[in-house]
CSV table of C-alpha atoms in Angstrom, one decimal:
chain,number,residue,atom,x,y,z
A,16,UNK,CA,-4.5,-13.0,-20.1
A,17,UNK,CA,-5.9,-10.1,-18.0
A,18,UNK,CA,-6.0,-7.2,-20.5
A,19,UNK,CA,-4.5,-3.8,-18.9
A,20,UNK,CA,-7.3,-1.8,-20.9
A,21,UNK,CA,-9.7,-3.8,-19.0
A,22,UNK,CA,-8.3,-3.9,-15.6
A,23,UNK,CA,-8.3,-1.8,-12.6
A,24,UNK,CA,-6.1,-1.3,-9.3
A,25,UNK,CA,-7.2,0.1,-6.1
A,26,UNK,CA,-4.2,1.0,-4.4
A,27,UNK,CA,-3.6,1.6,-0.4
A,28,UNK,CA,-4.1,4.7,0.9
A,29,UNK,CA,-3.6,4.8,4.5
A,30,UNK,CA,0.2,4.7,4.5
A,31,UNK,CA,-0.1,8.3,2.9
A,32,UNK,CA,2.0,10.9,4.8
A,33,UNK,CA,2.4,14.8,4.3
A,34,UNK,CA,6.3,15.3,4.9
A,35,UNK,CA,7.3,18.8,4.9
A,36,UNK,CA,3.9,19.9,3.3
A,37,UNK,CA,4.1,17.3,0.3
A,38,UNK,CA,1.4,14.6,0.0
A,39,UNK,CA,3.3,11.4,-0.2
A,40,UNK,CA,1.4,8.5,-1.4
A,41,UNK,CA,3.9,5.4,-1.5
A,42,UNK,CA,1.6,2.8,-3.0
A,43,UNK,CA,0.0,5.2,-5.4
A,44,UNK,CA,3.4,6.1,-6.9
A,45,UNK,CA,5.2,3.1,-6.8
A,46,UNK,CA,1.8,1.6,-9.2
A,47,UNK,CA,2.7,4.6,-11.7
A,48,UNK,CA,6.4,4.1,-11.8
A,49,UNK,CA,5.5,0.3,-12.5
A,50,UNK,CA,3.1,1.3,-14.9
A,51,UNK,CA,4.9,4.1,-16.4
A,52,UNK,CA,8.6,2.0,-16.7
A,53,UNK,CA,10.2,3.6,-14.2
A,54,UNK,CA,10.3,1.9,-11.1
A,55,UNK,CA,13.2,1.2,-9.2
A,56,UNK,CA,13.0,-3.0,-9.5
A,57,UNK,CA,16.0,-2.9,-6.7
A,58,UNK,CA,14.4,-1.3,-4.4
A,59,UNK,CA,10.8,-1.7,-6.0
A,60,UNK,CA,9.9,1.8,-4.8
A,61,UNK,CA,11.3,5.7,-6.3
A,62,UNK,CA,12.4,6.2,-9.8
A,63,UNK,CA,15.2,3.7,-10.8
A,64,UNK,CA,18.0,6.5,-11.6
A,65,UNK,CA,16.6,9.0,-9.8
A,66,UNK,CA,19.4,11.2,-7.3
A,67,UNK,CA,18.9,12.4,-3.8
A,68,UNK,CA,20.4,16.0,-4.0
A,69,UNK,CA,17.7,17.9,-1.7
A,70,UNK,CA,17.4,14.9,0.5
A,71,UNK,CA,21.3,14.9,1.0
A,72,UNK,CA,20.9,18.9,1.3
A,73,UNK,CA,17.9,18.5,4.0
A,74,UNK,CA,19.9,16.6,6.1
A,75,UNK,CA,23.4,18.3,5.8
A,76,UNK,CA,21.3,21.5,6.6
A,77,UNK,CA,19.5,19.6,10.0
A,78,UNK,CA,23.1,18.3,10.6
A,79,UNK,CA,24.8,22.0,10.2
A,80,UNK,CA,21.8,23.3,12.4
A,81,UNK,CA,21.9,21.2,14.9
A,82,UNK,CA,18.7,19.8,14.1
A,83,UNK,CA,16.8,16.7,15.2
A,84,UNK,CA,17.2,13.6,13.0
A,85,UNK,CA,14.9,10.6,12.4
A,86,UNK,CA,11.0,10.8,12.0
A,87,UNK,CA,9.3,14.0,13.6
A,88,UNK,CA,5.3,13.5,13.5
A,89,UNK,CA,4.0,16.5,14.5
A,90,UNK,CA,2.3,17.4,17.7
A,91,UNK,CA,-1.3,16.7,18.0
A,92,UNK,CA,-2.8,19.8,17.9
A,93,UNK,CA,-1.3,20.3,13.8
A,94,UNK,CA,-2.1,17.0,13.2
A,95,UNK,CA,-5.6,18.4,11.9
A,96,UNK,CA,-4.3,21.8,10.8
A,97,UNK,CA,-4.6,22.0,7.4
A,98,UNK,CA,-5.8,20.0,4.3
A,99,UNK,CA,-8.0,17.4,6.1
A,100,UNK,CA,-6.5,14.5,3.8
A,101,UNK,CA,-3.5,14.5,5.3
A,102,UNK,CA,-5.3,14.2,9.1
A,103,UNK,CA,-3.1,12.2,11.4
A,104,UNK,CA,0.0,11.6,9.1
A,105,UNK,CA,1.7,14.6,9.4
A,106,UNK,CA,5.4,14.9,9.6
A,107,UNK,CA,8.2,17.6,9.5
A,108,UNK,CA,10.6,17.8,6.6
A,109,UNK,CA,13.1,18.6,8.9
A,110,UNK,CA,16.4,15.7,8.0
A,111,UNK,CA,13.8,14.3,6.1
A,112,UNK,CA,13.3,10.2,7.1
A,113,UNK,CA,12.3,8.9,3.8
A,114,UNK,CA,14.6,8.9,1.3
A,115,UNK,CA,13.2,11.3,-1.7
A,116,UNK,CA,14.5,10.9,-5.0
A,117,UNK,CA,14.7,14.2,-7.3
A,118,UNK,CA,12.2,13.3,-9.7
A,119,UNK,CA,10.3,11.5,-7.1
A,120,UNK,CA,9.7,14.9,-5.7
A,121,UNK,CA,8.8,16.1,-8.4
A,122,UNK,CA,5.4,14.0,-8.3
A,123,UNK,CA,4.8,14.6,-4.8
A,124,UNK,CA,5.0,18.4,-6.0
A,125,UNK,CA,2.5,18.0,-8.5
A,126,UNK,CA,0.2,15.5,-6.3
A,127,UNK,CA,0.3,18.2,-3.6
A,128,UNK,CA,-0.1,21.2,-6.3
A,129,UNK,CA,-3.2,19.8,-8.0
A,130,UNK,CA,-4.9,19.2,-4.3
A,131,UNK,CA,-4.4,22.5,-3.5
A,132,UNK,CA,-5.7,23.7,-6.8
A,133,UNK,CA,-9.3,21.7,-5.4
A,134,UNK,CA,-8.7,18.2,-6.7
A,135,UNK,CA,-9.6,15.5,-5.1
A,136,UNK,CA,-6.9,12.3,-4.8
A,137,UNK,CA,-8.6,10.6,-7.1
A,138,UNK,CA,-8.2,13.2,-9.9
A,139,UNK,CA,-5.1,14.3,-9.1
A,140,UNK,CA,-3.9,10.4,-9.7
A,141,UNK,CA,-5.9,10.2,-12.4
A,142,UNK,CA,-3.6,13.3,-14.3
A,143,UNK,CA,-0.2,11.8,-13.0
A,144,UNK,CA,-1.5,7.9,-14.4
A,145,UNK,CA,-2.2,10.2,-17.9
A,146,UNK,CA,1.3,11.6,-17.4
A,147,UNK,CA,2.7,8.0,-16.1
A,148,UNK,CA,1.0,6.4,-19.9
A,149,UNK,CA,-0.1,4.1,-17.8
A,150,UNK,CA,-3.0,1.9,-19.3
A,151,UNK,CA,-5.0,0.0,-16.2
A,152,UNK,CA,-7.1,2.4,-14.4
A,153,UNK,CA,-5.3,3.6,-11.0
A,154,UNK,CA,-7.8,4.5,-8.2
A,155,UNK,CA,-7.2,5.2,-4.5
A,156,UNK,CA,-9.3,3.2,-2.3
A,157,UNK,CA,-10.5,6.7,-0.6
A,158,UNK,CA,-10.9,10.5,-1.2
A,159,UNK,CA,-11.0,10.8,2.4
A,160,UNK,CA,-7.9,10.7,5.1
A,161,UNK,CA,-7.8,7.0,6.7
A,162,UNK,CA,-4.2,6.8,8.8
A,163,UNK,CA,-2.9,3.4,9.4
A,164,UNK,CA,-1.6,4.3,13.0
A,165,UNK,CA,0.8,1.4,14.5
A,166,UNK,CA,0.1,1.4,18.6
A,167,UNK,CA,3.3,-0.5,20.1
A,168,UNK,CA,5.3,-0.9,22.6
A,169,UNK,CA,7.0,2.3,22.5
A,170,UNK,CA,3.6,4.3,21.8
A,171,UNK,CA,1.5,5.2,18.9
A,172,UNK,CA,3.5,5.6,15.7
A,173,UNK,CA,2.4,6.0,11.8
A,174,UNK,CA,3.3,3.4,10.0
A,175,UNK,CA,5.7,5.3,8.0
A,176,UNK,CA,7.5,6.1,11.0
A,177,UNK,CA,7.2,2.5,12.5
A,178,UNK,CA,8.5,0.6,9.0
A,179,UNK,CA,10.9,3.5,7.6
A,180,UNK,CA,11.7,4.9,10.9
A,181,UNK,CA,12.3,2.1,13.1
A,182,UNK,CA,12.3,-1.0,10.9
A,183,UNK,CA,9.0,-2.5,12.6
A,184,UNK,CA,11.7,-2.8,15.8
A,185,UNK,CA,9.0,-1.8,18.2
A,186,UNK,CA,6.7,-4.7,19.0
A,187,UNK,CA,3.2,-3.8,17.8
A,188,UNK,CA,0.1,-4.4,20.1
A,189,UNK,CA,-2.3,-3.2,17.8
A,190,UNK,CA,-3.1,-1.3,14.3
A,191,UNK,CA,-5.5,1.2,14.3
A,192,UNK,CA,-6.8,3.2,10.9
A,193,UNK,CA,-8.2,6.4,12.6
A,194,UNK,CA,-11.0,7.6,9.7
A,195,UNK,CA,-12.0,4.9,8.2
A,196,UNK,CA,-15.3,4.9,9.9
A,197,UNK,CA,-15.6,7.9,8.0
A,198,UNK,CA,-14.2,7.9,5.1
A,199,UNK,CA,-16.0,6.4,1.2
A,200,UNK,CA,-14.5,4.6,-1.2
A,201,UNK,CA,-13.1,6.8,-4.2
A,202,UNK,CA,-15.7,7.0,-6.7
A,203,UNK,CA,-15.3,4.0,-9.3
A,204,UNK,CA,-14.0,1.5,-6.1
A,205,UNK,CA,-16.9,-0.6,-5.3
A,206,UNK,CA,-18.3,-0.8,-9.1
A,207,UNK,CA,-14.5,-1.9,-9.6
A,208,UNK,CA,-15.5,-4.8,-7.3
A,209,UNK,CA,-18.0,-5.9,-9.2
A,210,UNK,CA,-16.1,-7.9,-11.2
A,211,UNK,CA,-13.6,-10.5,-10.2
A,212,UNK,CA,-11.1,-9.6,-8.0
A,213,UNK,CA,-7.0,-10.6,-7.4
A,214,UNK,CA,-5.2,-9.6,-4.3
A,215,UNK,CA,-1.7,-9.3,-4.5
A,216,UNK,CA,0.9,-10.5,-2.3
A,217,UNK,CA,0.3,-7.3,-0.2
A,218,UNK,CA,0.7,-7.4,3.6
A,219,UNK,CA,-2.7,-8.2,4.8
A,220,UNK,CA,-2.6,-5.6,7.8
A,221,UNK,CA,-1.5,-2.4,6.8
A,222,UNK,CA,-1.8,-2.7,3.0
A,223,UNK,CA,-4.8,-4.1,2.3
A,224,UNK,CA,-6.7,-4.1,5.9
A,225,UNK,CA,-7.4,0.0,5.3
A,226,UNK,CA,-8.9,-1.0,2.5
A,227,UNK,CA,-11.2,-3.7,4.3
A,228,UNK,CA,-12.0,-0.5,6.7
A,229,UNK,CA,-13.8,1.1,4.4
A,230,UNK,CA,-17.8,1.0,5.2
A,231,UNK,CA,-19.1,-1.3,2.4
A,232,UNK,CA,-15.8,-2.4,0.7
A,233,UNK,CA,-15.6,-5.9,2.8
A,234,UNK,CA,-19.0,-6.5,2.2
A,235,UNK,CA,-18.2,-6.2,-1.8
A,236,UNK,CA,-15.9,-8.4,-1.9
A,237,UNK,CA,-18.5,-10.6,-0.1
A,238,UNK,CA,-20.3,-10.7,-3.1
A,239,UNK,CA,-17.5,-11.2,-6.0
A,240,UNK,CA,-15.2,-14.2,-6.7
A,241,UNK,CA,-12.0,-13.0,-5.0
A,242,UNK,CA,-8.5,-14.4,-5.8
A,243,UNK,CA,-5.8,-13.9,-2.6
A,244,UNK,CA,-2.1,-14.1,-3.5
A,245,UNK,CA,-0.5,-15.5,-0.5
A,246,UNK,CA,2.7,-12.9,0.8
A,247,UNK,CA,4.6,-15.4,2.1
A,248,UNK,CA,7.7,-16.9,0.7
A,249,UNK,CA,8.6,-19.6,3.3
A,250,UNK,CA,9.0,-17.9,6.7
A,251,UNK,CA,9.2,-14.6,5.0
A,252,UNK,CA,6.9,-11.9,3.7
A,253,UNK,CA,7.7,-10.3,0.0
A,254,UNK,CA,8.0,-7.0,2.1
A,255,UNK,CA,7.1,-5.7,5.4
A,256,UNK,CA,6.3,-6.6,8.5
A,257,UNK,CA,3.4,-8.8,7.8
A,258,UNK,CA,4.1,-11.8,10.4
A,259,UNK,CA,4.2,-9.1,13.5
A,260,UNK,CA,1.6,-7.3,12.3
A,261,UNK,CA,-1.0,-10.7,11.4
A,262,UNK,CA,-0.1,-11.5,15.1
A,263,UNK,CA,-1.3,-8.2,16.5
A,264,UNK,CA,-4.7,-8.4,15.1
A,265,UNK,CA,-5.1,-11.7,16.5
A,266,UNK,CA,-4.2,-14.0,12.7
A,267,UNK,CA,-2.3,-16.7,12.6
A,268,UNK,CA,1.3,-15.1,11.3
A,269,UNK,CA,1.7,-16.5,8.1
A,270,UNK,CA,0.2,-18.4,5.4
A,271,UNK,CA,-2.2,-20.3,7.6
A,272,UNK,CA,-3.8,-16.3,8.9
A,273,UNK,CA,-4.6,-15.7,5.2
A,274,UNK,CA,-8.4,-17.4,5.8
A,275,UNK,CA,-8.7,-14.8,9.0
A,276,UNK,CA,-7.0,-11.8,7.0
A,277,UNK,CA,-9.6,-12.9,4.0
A,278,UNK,CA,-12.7,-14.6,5.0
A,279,UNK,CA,-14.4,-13.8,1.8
A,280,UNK,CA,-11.9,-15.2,-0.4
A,281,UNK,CA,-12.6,-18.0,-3.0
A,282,UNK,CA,-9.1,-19.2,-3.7
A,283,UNK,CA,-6.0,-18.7,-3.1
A,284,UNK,CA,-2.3,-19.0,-5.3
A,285,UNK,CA,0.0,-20.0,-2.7
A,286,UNK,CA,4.3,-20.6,-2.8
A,287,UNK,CA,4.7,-23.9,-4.3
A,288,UNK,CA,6.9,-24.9,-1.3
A,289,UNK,CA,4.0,-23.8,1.2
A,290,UNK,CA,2.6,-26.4,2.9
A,291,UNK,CA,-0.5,-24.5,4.1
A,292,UNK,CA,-3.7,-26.0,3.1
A,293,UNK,CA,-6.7,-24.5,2.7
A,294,UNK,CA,-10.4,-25.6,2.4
A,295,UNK,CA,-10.9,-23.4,-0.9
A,296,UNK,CA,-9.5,-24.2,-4.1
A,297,UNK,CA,-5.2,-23.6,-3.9
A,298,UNK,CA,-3.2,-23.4,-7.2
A,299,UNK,CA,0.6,-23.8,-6.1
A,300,UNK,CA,3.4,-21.9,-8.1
A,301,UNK,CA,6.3,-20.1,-7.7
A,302,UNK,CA,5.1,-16.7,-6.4
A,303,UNK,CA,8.6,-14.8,-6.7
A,304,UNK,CA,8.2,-11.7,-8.9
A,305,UNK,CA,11.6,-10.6,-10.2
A,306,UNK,CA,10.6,-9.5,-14.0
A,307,UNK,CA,8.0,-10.4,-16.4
A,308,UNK,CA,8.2,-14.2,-17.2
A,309,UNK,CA,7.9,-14.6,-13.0
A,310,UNK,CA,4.4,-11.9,-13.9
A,311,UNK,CA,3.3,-14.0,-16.4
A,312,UNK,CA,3.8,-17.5,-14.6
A,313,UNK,CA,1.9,-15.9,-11.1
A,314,UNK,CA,-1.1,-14.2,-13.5
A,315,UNK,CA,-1.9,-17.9,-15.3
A,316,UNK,CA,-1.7,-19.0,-11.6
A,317,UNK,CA,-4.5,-16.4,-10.8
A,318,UNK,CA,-6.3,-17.7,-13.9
A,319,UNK,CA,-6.5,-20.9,-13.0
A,320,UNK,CA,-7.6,-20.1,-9.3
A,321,UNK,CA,-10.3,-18.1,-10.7
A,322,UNK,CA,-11.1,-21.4,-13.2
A,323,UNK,CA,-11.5,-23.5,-10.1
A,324,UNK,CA,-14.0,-21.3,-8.0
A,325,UNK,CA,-17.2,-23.2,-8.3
A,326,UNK,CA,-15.9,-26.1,-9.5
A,327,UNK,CA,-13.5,-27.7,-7.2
């Protein structure tokens, strides 16, 4: 239906983090461990398989030490020390907070490697997609550092350290992605949005909104027949914070925000037991995604969305 040879992703970039001096790029790796038949479907993120022996050692070292625990962003003034992609995400390794497979590692080793070696983010995934055999093209949305910064209640936070940290427990005020007035879209991006374009069920602040920050990438999609898989199953969100996070920047928290989240948006593919309407064409299916007849049922979903723009 959508051929993979023919198809590319631009994944999230601005929940990107340098922990202990290792460029960690969650989106980006959890689209080559799909891609490369890997992925952890339990957890849908790592290496299914994979152990934890330096994460267990980093934190039985911090432990023996004495050591503080939990996320440790670092202060302000190293927050723009070093490779400028990882501006404002910054954290010690220190009882590391994320949980860091083995082989994980491994990538984040090469990622980090290849960008001290000159490469730019977009090469450096290219290489690991070649590694990955995977056979859609895999771009970032940006070469450029774009933090999606989480301002709440309990001060500013990275949205690492807000979702991984402290479970979204903080109540957010605002979302902020500090460079994106700055930053470009990788090269390949907007000719990628030249053509029709799906949105997954990703959560429409902090996944896909750094994208939308990007000078000109809104504007392309302005222009395109777009395709928005709704998040939502029911009251919840496939993952994330995404009701708190709608409400923060002012859209209706759940399905009913997705026309302020995505004003450019032709059509949408909602839950079939969502009783959100919309004034643009809405194909209704079960969006649940737990292997790849559930993939197959969402994508002829998609197709008939797309089928229905200009004619509905």
């Amino acid at each position: 239906m959508f051929s993979p040879e023919e198809t590319t992703i631009v994944a999230n970039t601005g929940d990107d983090i340098e922990l202990g001096g290792l460029f960690v790029s969650p989106d980006v790796d959890t689209l080559l461990f799909q891609g490369g038949g890997v992925l952890d479907r339990d957890t849908w993120w790592g290496i299914d398989g994979d152990t934890h022996r330096t994460n267990a050692a980093l934190m039985d070292l911090a432990d023996a030490a004495d050591l503080p625990e939990g996320p440790q962003y670092l202060p302000e003034d190293r927050q723009t020390a070093g490779r400028r992609l990882a501006n404002w995400r910054r954290f010690s390794g220190i009882a590391e907070f994320m949980t860091i497979g083995d082989r994980d590692r491994a990538v984040h080793i090469t990622r980090t490697s290849l960008l001290d070696q000159g490469d730019t983010l977009s090469e450096a995934t290219e290489t690991l997609a070649d590694a990955f055999g995977l056979s859609v093209d895999l771009l970032p949305m940006s070469d450029d550092p774009v933090a999606s910064l989480v301002h709440t209640e309990d001060g500013m936070m990275h949205f690492q350290e807000y979702w991984v940290g402290h479970r979204g427990d903080p109540t957010v005020e605002t979302v902020e992605f500090r460079g994106s007035s700055k930053a470009e879209p990788a090269p390949g991006v907007l000719e990628a949005l030249e053509d029709t374009v799906v949105i997954g069920p990703s959560n429409p602040v902090t996944s896909i909104g750094p994208m939308l920050a990007l000078p000109g990438f809104a504007d392309a999609l302005a222009k395109t027949t777009v395709v928005a898989v709704s998040p939502f199953l029911g009251d919840e969100a496939f993952s994330g914070p995404a009701e708190d996070l709608m409400a923060a920047v002012n859209a209706e928290p759940g399905t009913e925000g997705l026309t302020t989240a995505y004003p450019f948006a032709d059509a949408f593919v909602v839950d079939e037991g969502d009783d959100a309407t919309f004034d643009q064409p809405t194909v209704r299916t079960d969006i649940r995604i737990d292997g790849p007849k559930d993939a197959k049922r969402v994508a002829r979903a998609i197709d008939d969305a797309i089928g229905r723009v200009g004619r509905d």
